[in-house]
PDB file of C-alpha atoms in Angstrom:
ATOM      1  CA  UNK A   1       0.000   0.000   0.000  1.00  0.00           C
ATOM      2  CA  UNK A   2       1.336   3.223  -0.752  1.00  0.00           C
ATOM      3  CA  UNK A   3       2.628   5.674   2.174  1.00  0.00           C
ATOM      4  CA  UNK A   4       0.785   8.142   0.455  1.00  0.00           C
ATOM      5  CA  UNK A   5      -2.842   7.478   1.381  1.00  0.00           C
ATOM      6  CA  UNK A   6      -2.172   7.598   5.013  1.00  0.00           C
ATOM      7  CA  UNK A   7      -5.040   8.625   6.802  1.00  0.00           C
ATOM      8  CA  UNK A   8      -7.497   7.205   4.866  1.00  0.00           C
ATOM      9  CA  UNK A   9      -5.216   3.957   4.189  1.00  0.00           C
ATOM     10  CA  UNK A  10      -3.065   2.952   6.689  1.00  0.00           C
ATOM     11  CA  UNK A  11      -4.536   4.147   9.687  1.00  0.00           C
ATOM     12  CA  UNK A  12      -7.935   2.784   8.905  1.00  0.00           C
ATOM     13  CA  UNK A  13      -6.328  -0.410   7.689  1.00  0.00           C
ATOM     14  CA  UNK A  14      -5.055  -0.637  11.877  1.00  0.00           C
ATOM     15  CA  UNK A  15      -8.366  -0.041  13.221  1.00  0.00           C
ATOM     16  CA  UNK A  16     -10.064  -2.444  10.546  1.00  0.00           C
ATOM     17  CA  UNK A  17      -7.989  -5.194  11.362  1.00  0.00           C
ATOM     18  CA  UNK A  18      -8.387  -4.371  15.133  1.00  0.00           C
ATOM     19  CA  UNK A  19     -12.060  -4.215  14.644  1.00  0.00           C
ATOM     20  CA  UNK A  20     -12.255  -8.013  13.238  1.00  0.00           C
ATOM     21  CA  UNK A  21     -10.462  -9.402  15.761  1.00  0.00           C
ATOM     22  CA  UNK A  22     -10.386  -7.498  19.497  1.00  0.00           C
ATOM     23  CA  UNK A  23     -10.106 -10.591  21.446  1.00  0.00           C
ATOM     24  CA  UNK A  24      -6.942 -12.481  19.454  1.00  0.00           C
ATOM     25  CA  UNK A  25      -5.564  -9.188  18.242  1.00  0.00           C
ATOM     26  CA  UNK A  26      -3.075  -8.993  15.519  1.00  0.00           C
ATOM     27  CA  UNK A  27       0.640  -9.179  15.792  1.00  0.00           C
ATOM     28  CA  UNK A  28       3.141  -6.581  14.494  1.00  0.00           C
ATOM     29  CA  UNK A  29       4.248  -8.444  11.824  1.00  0.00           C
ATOM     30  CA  UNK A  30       0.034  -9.554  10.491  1.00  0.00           C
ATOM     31  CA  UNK A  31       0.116  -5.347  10.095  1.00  0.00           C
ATOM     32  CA  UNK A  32       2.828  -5.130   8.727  1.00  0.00           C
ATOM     33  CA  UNK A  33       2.314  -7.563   5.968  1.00  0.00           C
ATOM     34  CA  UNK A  34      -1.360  -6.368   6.095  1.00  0.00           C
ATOM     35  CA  UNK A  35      -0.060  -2.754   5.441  1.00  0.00           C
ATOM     36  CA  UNK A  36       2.581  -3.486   2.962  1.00  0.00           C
ATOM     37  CA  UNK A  37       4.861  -1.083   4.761  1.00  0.00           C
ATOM     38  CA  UNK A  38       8.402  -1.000   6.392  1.00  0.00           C
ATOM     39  CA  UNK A  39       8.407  -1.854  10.567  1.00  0.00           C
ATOM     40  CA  UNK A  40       9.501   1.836  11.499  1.00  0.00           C
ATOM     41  CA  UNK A  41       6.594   3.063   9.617  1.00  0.00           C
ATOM     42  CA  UNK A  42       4.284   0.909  11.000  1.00  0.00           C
ATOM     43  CA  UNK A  43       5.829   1.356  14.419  1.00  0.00           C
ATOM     44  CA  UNK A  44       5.495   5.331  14.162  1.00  0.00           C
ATOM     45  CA  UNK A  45       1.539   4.452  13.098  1.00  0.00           C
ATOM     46  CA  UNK A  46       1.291   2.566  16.215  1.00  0.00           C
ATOM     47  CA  UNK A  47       2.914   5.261  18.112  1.00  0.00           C
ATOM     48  CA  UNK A  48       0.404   7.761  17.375  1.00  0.00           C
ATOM     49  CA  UNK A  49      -2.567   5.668  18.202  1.00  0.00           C
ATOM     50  CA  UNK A  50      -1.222   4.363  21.693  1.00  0.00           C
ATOM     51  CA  UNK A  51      -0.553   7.937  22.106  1.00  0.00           C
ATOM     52  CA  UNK A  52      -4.208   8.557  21.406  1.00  0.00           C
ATOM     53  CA  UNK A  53      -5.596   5.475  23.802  1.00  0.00           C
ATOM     54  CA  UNK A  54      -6.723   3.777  20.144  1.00  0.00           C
ATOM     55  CA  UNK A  55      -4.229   0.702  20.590  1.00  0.00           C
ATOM     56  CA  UNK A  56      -2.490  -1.190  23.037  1.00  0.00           C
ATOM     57  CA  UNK A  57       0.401  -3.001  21.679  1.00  0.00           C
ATOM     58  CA  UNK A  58       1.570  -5.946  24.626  1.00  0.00           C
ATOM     59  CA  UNK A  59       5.769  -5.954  23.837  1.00  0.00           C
ATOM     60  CA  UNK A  60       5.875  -9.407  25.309  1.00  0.00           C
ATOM     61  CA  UNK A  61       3.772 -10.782  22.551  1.00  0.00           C
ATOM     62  CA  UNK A  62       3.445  -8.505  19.572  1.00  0.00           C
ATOM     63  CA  UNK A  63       0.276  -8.064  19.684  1.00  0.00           C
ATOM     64  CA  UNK A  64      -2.294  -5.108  19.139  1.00  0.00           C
ATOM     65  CA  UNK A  65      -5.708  -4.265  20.381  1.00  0.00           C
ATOM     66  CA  UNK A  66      -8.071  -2.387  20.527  1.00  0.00           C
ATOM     67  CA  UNK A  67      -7.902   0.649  22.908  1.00  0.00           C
ATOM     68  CA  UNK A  68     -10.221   1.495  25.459  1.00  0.00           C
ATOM     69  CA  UNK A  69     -11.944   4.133  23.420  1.00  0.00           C
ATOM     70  CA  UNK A  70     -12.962   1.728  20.791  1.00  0.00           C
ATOM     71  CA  UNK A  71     -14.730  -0.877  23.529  1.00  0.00           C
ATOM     72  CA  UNK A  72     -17.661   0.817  24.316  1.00  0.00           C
ATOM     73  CA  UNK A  73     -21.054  -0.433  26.475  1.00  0.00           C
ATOM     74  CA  UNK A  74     -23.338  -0.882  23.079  1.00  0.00           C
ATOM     75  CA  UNK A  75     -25.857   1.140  22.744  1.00  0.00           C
ATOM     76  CA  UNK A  76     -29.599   1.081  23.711  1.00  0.00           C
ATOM     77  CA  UNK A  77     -31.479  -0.388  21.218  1.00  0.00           C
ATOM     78  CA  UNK A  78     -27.847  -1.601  19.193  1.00  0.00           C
ATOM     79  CA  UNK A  79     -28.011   0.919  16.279  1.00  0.00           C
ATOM     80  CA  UNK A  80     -26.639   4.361  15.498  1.00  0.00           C
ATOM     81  CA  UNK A  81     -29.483   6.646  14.337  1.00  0.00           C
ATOM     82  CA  UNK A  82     -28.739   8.719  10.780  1.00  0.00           C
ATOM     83  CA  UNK A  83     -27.293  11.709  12.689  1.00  0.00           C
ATOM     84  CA  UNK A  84     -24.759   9.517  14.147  1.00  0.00           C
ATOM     85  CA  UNK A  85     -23.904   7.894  10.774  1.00  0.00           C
ATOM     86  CA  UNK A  86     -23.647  11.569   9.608  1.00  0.00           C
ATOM     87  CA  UNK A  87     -21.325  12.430  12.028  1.00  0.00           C
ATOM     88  CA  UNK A  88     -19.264   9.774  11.873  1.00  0.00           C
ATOM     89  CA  UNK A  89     -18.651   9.626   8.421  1.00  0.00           C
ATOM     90  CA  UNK A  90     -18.054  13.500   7.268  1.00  0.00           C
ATOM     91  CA  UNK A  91     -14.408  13.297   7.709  1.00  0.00           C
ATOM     92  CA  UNK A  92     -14.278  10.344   6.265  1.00  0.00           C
ATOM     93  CA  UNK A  93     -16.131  10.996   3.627  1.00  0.00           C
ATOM     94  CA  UNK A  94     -14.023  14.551   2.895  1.00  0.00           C
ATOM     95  CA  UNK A  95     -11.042  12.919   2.637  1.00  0.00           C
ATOM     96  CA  UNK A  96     -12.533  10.311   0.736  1.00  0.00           C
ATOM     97  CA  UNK A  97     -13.211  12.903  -2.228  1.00  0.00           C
ATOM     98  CA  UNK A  98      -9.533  14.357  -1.812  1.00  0.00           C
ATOM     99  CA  UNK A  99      -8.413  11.188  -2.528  1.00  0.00           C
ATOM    100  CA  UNK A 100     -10.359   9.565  -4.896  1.00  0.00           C
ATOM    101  CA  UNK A 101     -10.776  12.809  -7.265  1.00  0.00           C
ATOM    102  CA  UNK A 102     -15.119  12.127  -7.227  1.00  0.00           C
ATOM    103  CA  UNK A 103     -18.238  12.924  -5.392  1.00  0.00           C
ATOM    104  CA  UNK A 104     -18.746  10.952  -2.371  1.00  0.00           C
ATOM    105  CA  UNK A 105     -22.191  10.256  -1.035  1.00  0.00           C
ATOM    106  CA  UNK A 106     -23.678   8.660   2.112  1.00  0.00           C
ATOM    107  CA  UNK A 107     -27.344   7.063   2.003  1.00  0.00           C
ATOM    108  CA  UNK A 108     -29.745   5.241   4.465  1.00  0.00           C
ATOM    109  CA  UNK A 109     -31.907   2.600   3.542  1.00  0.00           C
ATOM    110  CA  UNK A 110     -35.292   3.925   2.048  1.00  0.00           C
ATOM    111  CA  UNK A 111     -38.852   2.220   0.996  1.00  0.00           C
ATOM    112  CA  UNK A 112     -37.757   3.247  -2.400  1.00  0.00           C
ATOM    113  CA  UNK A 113     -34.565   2.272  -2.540  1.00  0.00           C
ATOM    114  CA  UNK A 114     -31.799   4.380  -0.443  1.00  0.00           C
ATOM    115  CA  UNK A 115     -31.546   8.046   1.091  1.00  0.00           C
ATOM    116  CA  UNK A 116     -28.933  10.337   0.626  1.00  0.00           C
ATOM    117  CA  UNK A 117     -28.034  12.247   3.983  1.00  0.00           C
ATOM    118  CA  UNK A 118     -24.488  13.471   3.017  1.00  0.00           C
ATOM    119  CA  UNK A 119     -22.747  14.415  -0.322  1.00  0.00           C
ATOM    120  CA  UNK A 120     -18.853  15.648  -0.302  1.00  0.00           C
ATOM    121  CA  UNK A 121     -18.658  17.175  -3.972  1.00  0.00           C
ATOM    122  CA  UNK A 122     -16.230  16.355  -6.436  1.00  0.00           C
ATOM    123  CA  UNK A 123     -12.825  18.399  -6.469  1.00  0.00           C
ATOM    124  CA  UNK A 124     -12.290  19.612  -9.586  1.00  0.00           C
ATOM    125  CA  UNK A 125     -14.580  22.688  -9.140  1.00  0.00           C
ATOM    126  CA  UNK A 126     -16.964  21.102 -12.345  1.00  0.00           C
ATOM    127  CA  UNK A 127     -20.448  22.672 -11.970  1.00  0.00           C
ATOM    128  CA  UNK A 128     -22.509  19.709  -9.671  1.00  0.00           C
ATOM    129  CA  UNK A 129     -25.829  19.689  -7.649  1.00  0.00           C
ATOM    130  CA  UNK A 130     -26.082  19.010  -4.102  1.00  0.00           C
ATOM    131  CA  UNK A 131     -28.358  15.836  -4.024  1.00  0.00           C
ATOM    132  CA  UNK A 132     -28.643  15.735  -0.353  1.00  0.00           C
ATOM    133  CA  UNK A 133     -32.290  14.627   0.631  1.00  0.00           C
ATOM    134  CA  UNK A 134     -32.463  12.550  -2.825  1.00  0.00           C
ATOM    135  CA  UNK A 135     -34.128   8.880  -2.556  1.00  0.00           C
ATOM    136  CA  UNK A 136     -32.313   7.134  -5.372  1.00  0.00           C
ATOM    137  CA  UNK A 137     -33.764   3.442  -6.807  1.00  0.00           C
ATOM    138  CA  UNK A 138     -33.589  -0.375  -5.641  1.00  0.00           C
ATOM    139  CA  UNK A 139     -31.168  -0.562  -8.876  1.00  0.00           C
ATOM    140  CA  UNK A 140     -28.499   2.581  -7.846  1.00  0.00           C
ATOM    141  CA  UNK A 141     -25.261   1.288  -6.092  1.00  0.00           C
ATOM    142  CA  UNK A 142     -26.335   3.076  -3.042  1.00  0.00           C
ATOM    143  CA  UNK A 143     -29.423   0.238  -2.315  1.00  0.00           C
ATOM    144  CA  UNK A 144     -27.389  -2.424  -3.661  1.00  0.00           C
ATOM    145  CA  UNK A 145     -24.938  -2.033  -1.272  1.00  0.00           C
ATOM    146  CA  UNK A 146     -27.635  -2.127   1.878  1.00  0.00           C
ATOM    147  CA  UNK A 147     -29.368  -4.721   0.338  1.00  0.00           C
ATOM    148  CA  UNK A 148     -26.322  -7.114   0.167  1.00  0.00           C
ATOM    149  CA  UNK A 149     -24.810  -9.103   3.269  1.00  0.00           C
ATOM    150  CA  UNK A 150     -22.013  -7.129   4.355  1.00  0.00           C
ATOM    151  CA  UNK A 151     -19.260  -8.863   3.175  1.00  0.00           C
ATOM    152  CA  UNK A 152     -17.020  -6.067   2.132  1.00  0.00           C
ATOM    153  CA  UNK A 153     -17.696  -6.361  -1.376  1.00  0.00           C
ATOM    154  CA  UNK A 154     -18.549  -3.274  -3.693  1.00  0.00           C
ATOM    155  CA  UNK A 155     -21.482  -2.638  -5.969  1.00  0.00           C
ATOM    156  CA  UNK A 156     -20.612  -1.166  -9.605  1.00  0.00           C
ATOM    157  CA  UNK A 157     -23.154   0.544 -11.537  1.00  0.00           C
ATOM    158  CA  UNK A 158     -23.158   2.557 -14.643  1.00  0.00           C
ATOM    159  CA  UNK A 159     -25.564   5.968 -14.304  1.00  0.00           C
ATOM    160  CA  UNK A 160     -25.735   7.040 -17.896  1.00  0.00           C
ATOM    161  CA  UNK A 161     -25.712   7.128 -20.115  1.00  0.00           C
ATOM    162  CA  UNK A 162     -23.715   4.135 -20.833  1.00  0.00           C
ATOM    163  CA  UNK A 163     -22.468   4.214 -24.125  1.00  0.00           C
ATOM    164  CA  UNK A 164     -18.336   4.891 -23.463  1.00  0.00           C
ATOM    165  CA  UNK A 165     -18.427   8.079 -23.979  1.00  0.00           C
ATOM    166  CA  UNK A 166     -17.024  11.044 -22.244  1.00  0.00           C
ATOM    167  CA  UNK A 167     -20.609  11.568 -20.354  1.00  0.00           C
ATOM    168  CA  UNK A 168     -20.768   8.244 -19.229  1.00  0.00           C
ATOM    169  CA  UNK A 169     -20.800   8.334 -15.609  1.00  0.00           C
ATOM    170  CA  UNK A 170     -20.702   5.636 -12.653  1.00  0.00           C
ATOM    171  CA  UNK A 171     -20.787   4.635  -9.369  1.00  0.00           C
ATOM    172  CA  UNK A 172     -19.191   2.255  -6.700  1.00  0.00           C
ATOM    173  CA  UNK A 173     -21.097   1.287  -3.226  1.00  0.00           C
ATOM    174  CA  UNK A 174     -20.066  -0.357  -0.274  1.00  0.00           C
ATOM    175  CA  UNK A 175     -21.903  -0.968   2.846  1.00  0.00           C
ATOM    176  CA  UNK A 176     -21.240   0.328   5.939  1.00  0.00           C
ATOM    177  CA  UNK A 177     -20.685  -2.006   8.646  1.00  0.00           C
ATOM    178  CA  UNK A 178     -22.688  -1.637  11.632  1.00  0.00           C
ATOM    179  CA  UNK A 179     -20.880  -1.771  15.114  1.00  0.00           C
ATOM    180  CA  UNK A 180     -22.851  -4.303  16.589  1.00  0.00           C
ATOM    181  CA  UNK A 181     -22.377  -6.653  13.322  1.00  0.00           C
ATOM    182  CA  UNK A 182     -26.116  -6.283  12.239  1.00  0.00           C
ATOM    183  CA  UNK A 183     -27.530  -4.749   8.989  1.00  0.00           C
ATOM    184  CA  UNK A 184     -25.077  -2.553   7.481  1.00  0.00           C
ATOM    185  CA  UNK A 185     -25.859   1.412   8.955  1.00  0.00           C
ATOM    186  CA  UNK A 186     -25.364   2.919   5.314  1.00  0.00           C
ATOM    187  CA  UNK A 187     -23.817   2.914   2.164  1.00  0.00           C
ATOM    188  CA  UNK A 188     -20.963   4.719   0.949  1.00  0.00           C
ATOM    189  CA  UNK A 189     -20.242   5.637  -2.759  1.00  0.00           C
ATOM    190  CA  UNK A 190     -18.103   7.596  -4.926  1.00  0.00           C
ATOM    191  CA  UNK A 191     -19.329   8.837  -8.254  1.00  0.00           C
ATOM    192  CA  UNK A 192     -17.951  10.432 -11.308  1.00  0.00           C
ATOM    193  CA  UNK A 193     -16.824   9.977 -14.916  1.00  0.00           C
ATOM    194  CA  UNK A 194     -17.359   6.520 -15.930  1.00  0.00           C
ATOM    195  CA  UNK A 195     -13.950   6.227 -17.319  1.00  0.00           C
ATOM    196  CA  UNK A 196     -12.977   6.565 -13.461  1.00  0.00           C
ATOM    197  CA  UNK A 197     -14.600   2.807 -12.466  1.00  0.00           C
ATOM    198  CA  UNK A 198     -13.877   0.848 -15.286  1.00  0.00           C
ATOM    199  CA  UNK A 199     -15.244  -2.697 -14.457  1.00  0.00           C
ATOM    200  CA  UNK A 200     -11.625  -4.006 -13.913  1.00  0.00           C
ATOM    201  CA  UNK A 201      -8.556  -2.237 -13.614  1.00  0.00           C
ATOM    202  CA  UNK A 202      -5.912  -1.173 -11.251  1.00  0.00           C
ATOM    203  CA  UNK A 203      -7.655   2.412 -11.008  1.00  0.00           C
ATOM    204  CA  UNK A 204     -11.442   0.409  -9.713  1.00  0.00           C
ATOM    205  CA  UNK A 205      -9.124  -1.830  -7.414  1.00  0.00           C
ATOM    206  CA  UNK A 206      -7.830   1.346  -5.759  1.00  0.00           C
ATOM    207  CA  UNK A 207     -10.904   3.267  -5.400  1.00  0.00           C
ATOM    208  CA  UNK A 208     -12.501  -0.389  -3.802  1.00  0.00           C
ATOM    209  CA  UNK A 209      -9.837  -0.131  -1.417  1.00  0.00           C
ATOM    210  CA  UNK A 210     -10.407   3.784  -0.489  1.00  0.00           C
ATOM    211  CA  UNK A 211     -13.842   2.814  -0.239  1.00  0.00           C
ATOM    212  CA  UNK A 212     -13.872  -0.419   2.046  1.00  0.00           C
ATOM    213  CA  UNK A 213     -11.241   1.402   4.309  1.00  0.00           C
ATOM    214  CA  UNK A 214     -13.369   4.579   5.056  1.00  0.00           C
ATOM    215  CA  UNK A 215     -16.382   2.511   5.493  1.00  0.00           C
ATOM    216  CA  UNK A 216     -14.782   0.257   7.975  1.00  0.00           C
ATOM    217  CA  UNK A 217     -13.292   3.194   9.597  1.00  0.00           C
ATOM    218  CA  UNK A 218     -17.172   5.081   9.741  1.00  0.00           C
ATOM    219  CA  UNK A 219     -17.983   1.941  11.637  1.00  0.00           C
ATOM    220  CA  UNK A 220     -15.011   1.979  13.652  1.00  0.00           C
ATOM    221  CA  UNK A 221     -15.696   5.644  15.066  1.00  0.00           C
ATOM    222  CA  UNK A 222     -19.236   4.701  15.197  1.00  0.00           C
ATOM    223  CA  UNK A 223     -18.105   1.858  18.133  1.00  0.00           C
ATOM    224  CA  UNK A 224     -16.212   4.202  19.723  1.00  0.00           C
ATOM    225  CA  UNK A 225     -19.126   6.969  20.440  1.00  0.00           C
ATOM    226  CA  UNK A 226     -20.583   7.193  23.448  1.00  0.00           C
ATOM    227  CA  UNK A 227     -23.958   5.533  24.287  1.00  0.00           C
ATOM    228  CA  UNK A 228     -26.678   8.164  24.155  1.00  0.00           C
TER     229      UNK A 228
END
């Protein structure tokens, strides 16, 4: 993994891996091979979240866990409400954009298909509409993702109009896991020109990765909020 994408890469990465397995934990060198990057790098990462009561590393045997912060008491009634989602995934979600070069958008699950409650716009100062509020179909990316097991896969879909051309745009979904390992809490997509999210390709594989990392990482914040 590059050392570029740091916060939305590497440090998410940590706290993803954490997140699958608090009680075993994972050793120094399952990150490092997980992160693709040199020990001192990974032991500066590691650094900063001890420092920040998100890990605790045991020198005797290697092996990280989650911090305090991230074991919460769960929550009455299990489930973050949208707000809480919201919150949760704005910086995310920013950075998400920076990175990836398209619109990001967050969505709840809707009668009609899925919800849009946030919508970072693209960064290339292109003339866009703020589709907060929008319900979008059972067919758009955004309700395939919710509708779909969490499994960490991502949903591809091609918005129109389709036909290779310089208009054609796209989108790619994932869900967002929910803390308490339920029904996912949301979706979260990025969108743009279809040329972007190619059905294969090193470009899609990286934007996957973005994606699955900041969802994991909504989730991960989401865990570590206090009950209400």
């Amino acid at each position: 993994m590059p050392e570029h994408r740091a916060p939305v890469g590497s440090t998410a990465t940590v706290l993803k891996l954490l997140a699958r397995q608090p009680d075993r934990g994972v050793t120094f060198h399952e990150l490092t091979a997980s992160l693709g990057l040199p020990d001192r790098t990974v032991g500066d990462l590691l650094s900063g979240l001890r420092a920040e009561g998100l890990v605790e590393y045991e020198a005797d045997s290697g092996v990280c866990r989650p911090g305090e912060p991230l074991r919460p008491p769960p929550r009455p009634g299990g489930r973050p409400d949208c707000n809480d989602v919201r919150a949760a995934a704005m910086p995310w979600a920013d950075t998400l954009a920076a990175h990836s070069g398209m619109s990001v958008l967050l969505a709840v699950a809707h009668p009609r298909g899925a919800q849009i409650i946030h919508h970072v716009f693209r960064p290339d100062n292109s003339p866009q509409r703020l589709v907060t509020g929008d319900v979008v179909p059972a067919g758009s990316a955004l309700a395939r993702a919710l509708g779909e097991p969490y499994d960490g896969r991502c949903v591809r879909t091609v918005d129109g109009p389709g036909d290779g051309t310089v208009t054609d745009t796209a989108s790619l979904a994932t869900a967002v896991p929910a803390p308490d390992g339920g029904r996912p809490v949301a979706a979260l997509c990025l969108t743009g020109p279809g040329a972007m999210l190619r059905p294969t390709g090193e470009r899609t594989r990286h934007h996957e990765e973005l994606l699955r990392e900041a969802a994991c990482a909504i989730s991960a914040d989401l865990a570590a909020a206090p009950a209400r």
